[in-house]
Amino acid sequence: MKIGIGCDHGGYELKETIKEHLASKDIEVVDYGTYSKESVDYPVYGEKVANAVVAEEVDYGIVVCGTGLGISMAANKVKGIRAAVVSDCFSAEMSKAHNNANILALGERVVGKGLALKIVDTWLNTEFEGGRHANRVDKIIQIENKHYK
Ligand code: RB5
């Protein structure tokens, strides 16, 4: 599995922690920045990771900002992206099992490192259930197709 990861300055420390964690599990990670705590704009990094997911350069994306909100909003503007902001393990599981989220968004100022890593593991270890959930995800895609040319 190959994961694309990105953050702004507000998510830099947690991004680095997640990178180390994934590397320790022999999961390949592509880091789309930012690469320091210098102030940057989260949409840039949300879009970079989203583009990588849509282009299938990576299997999934993980994005981090202060809250997970701004960077997920930016990622969700890219056609084909379903980015879920998650702060608990149950939602992490459901976002994959039911919503087939292809990007996980986390807030460094919201969740501690321990919980964040559990969320990452839960999300990566959960499969999309398909079936009736596939019909619903298809309806999300239909909305996208209607609004994005
Ligand atoms: C940066 O201060 C902060 O606004 C950003 O990391 C994020 O929380 C935005 O949604």
Short mmCIF file of C-alpha atoms and ligand atoms in Angstrom, two decimals:
data_model
loop_
_atom_site.label_atom_id
_atom_site.label_comp_id
_atom_site.label_asym_id
_atom_site.label_seq_id
_atom_site.Cartn_x
_atom_site.Cartn_y
_atom_site.Cartn_z
CA MET A 1 0.00 0.00 0.00
CA LYS A 2 1.24 3.48 -0.87
CA ILE A 3 0.05 6.51 1.10
CA GLY A 4 0.30 10.16 0.07
CA ILE A 5 0.60 12.50 3.01
CA GLY A 6 0.42 16.28 3.31
CA CYS A 7 -0.09 19.04 5.85
CA ASP A 8 0.20 22.73 6.59
CA HIS A 9 2.30 24.17 9.44
CA GLY A 10 -0.54 23.41 11.89
CA GLY A 11 -0.32 19.73 11.05
CA TYR A 12 3.42 19.37 10.49
CA GLU A 13 4.33 17.58 13.73
CA LEU A 14 1.50 15.06 13.45
CA LYS A 15 2.33 14.47 9.78
CA GLU A 16 5.90 13.61 10.74
CA THR A 17 4.64 11.27 13.50
CA ILE A 18 2.29 9.50 11.09
CA LYS A 19 5.09 9.15 8.54
CA GLU A 20 7.36 7.46 11.10
CA HIS A 21 4.50 5.23 12.21
CA LEU A 22 3.72 4.09 8.68
CA ALA A 23 7.40 3.57 7.87
CA SER A 24 7.69 1.32 10.96
CA LYS A 25 4.96 -0.83 9.39
CA ASP A 26 6.75 -0.93 6.03
CA ILE A 27 4.02 1.13 4.40
CA GLU A 28 5.36 3.30 1.60
CA VAL A 29 4.72 7.01 2.09
CA VAL A 30 5.02 9.86 -0.40
CA ASP A 31 5.32 13.20 1.40
CA TYR A 32 3.75 16.10 -0.53
CA GLY A 33 4.81 18.67 2.11
CA THR A 34 4.88 21.00 3.81
CA TYR A 35 8.34 20.23 5.10
CA SER A 36 8.69 22.63 8.05
CA LYS A 37 6.66 24.60 10.59
CA GLU A 38 6.88 27.76 8.52
CA SER A 39 3.43 29.22 7.89
CA VAL A 40 1.84 28.04 4.62
CA ASP A 41 -1.65 27.81 3.13
CA TYR A 42 -3.44 24.49 3.69
CA PRO A 43 -5.33 24.40 0.32
CA VAL A 44 -2.03 23.93 -1.53
CA TYR A 45 -1.26 20.69 0.32
CA GLY A 46 -4.83 19.42 0.32
CA GLU A 47 -4.87 19.73 -3.45
CA LYS A 48 -1.44 18.11 -3.90
CA VAL A 49 -2.48 14.98 -2.00
CA ALA A 50 -5.89 14.91 -3.67
CA ASN A 51 -4.30 15.12 -7.12
CA ALA A 52 -1.98 12.24 -6.25
CA VAL A 53 -4.92 10.07 -5.16
CA VAL A 54 -6.96 10.84 -8.27
CA ALA A 55 -3.92 10.23 -10.51
CA GLU A 56 -3.39 6.91 -8.68
CA GLU A 57 0.17 7.86 -7.75
CA VAL A 58 -0.84 6.62 -4.29
CA ASP A 59 -3.62 4.35 -3.01
CA TYR A 60 -4.91 6.69 -0.28
CA GLY A 61 -4.18 10.10 1.18
CA ILE A 62 -3.78 11.41 4.70
CA VAL A 63 -3.90 15.17 5.26
CA VAL A 64 -3.33 17.12 8.46
CA CYS A 65 -3.88 20.75 9.42
CA GLY A 66 -4.72 22.37 12.76
CA THR A 67 -8.29 21.08 12.71
CA GLY A 68 -8.39 18.83 9.64
CA LEU A 69 -11.17 21.06 8.33
CA GLY A 70 -9.55 23.45 5.88
CA ILE A 71 -7.29 20.89 4.28
CA SER A 72 -10.19 18.42 3.86
CA MET A 73 -12.38 21.12 2.30
CA ALA A 74 -9.63 21.83 -0.22
CA ALA A 75 -9.08 18.14 -0.97
CA ASN A 76 -12.81 17.61 -1.43
CA LYS A 77 -12.87 20.18 -4.25
CA VAL A 78 -10.87 17.77 -6.42
CA LYS A 79 -13.18 15.57 -8.47
CA GLY A 80 -13.11 11.99 -7.24
CA ILE A 81 -12.07 12.79 -3.68
CA ARG A 82 -13.99 11.78 -0.59
CA ALA A 83 -12.00 13.22 2.30
CA ALA A 84 -13.30 12.52 5.82
CA VAL A 85 -12.30 14.58 8.86
CA VAL A 86 -12.15 12.15 11.72
CA SER A 87 -11.48 12.47 15.47
CA ASP A 88 -12.53 9.02 16.69
CA CYS A 89 -11.97 5.39 15.71
CA PHE A 90 -15.64 4.59 15.04
CA SER A 91 -15.93 7.38 12.46
CA ALA A 92 -12.60 6.31 10.96
CA GLU A 93 -13.98 2.82 10.43
CA MET A 94 -17.32 4.02 9.05
CA SER A 95 -15.73 6.58 6.72
CA LYS A 96 -14.06 3.68 4.90
CA ALA A 97 -16.64 0.88 5.39
CA HIS A 98 -19.67 2.97 4.39
CA ASN A 99 -18.39 6.08 2.61
CA ASN A 100 -15.30 4.67 0.89
CA ALA A 101 -13.30 7.74 1.91
CA ASN A 102 -10.09 7.93 -0.07
CA ILE A 103 -8.50 10.64 2.09
CA LEU A 104 -8.34 10.76 5.88
CA ALA A 105 -8.08 14.23 7.41
CA LEU A 106 -6.87 14.85 10.95
CA GLY A 107 -6.50 17.92 13.17
CA GLU A 108 -3.23 18.13 15.07
CA ARG A 109 -4.84 20.61 17.49
CA VAL A 110 -7.83 18.30 17.98
CA VAL A 111 -6.52 14.77 18.53
CA GLY A 112 -3.49 13.63 20.50
CA LYS A 113 -0.78 11.59 18.79
CA GLY A 114 -1.82 8.29 20.34
CA LEU A 115 -5.42 8.61 19.19
CA ALA A 116 -4.36 9.91 15.78
CA LEU A 117 -2.25 6.80 15.14
CA LYS A 118 -5.10 4.50 16.24
CA ILE A 119 -7.39 6.37 13.83
CA VAL A 120 -4.86 5.94 11.01
CA ASP A 121 -4.50 2.20 11.71
CA THR A 122 -8.26 1.70 11.96
CA TRP A 123 -8.86 3.55 8.71
CA LEU A 124 -6.15 1.73 6.77
CA ASN A 125 -7.28 -1.66 8.07
CA THR A 126 -10.94 -1.18 7.16
CA GLU A 127 -12.36 -2.24 3.79
CA PHE A 128 -15.26 -0.61 1.95
CA GLU A 129 -18.32 -2.84 2.41
CA GLY A 130 -19.85 -2.11 -1.01
CA GLY A 131 -23.45 -3.31 -1.55
CA ARG A 132 -26.04 -0.72 -0.50
CA HIS A 133 -23.19 1.60 0.47
CA ALA A 134 -21.86 1.48 -3.09
CA ASN A 135 -25.24 2.74 -4.33
CA ARG A 136 -25.02 5.67 -1.93
CA VAL A 137 -21.44 6.51 -2.84
CA ASP A 138 -22.52 6.36 -6.50
CA LYS A 139 -25.11 9.00 -5.69
CA ILE A 140 -22.39 11.23 -4.28
CA ILE A 141 -20.48 10.73 -7.53
CA GLN A 142 -23.62 11.62 -9.53
CA ILE A 143 -23.86 14.92 -7.64
CA GLU A 144 -20.20 15.56 -8.40
CA ASN A 145 -20.71 14.79 -12.10
CA LYS A 146 -23.68 17.16 -12.22
CA HIS A 147 -21.82 20.06 -10.65
CA TYR A 148 -18.26 19.64 -11.93
CA LYS A 149 -17.71 19.74 -15.69
C1 RB5 B 1 -3.65 27.40 10.54
O1 RB5 B 1 -3.48 28.30 11.59
C2 RB5 B 1 -5.03 26.75 10.64
O2 RB5 B 1 -6.01 27.66 10.30
C3 RB5 B 1 -5.09 25.52 9.76
O3 RB5 B 1 -4.10 24.63 10.14
C4 RB5 B 1 -6.39 24.73 9.78
O4 RB5 B 1 -6.80 24.46 11.08
C5 RB5 B 1 -7.47 25.23 8.92
O5 RB5 B 1 -8.54 24.64 8.78
#
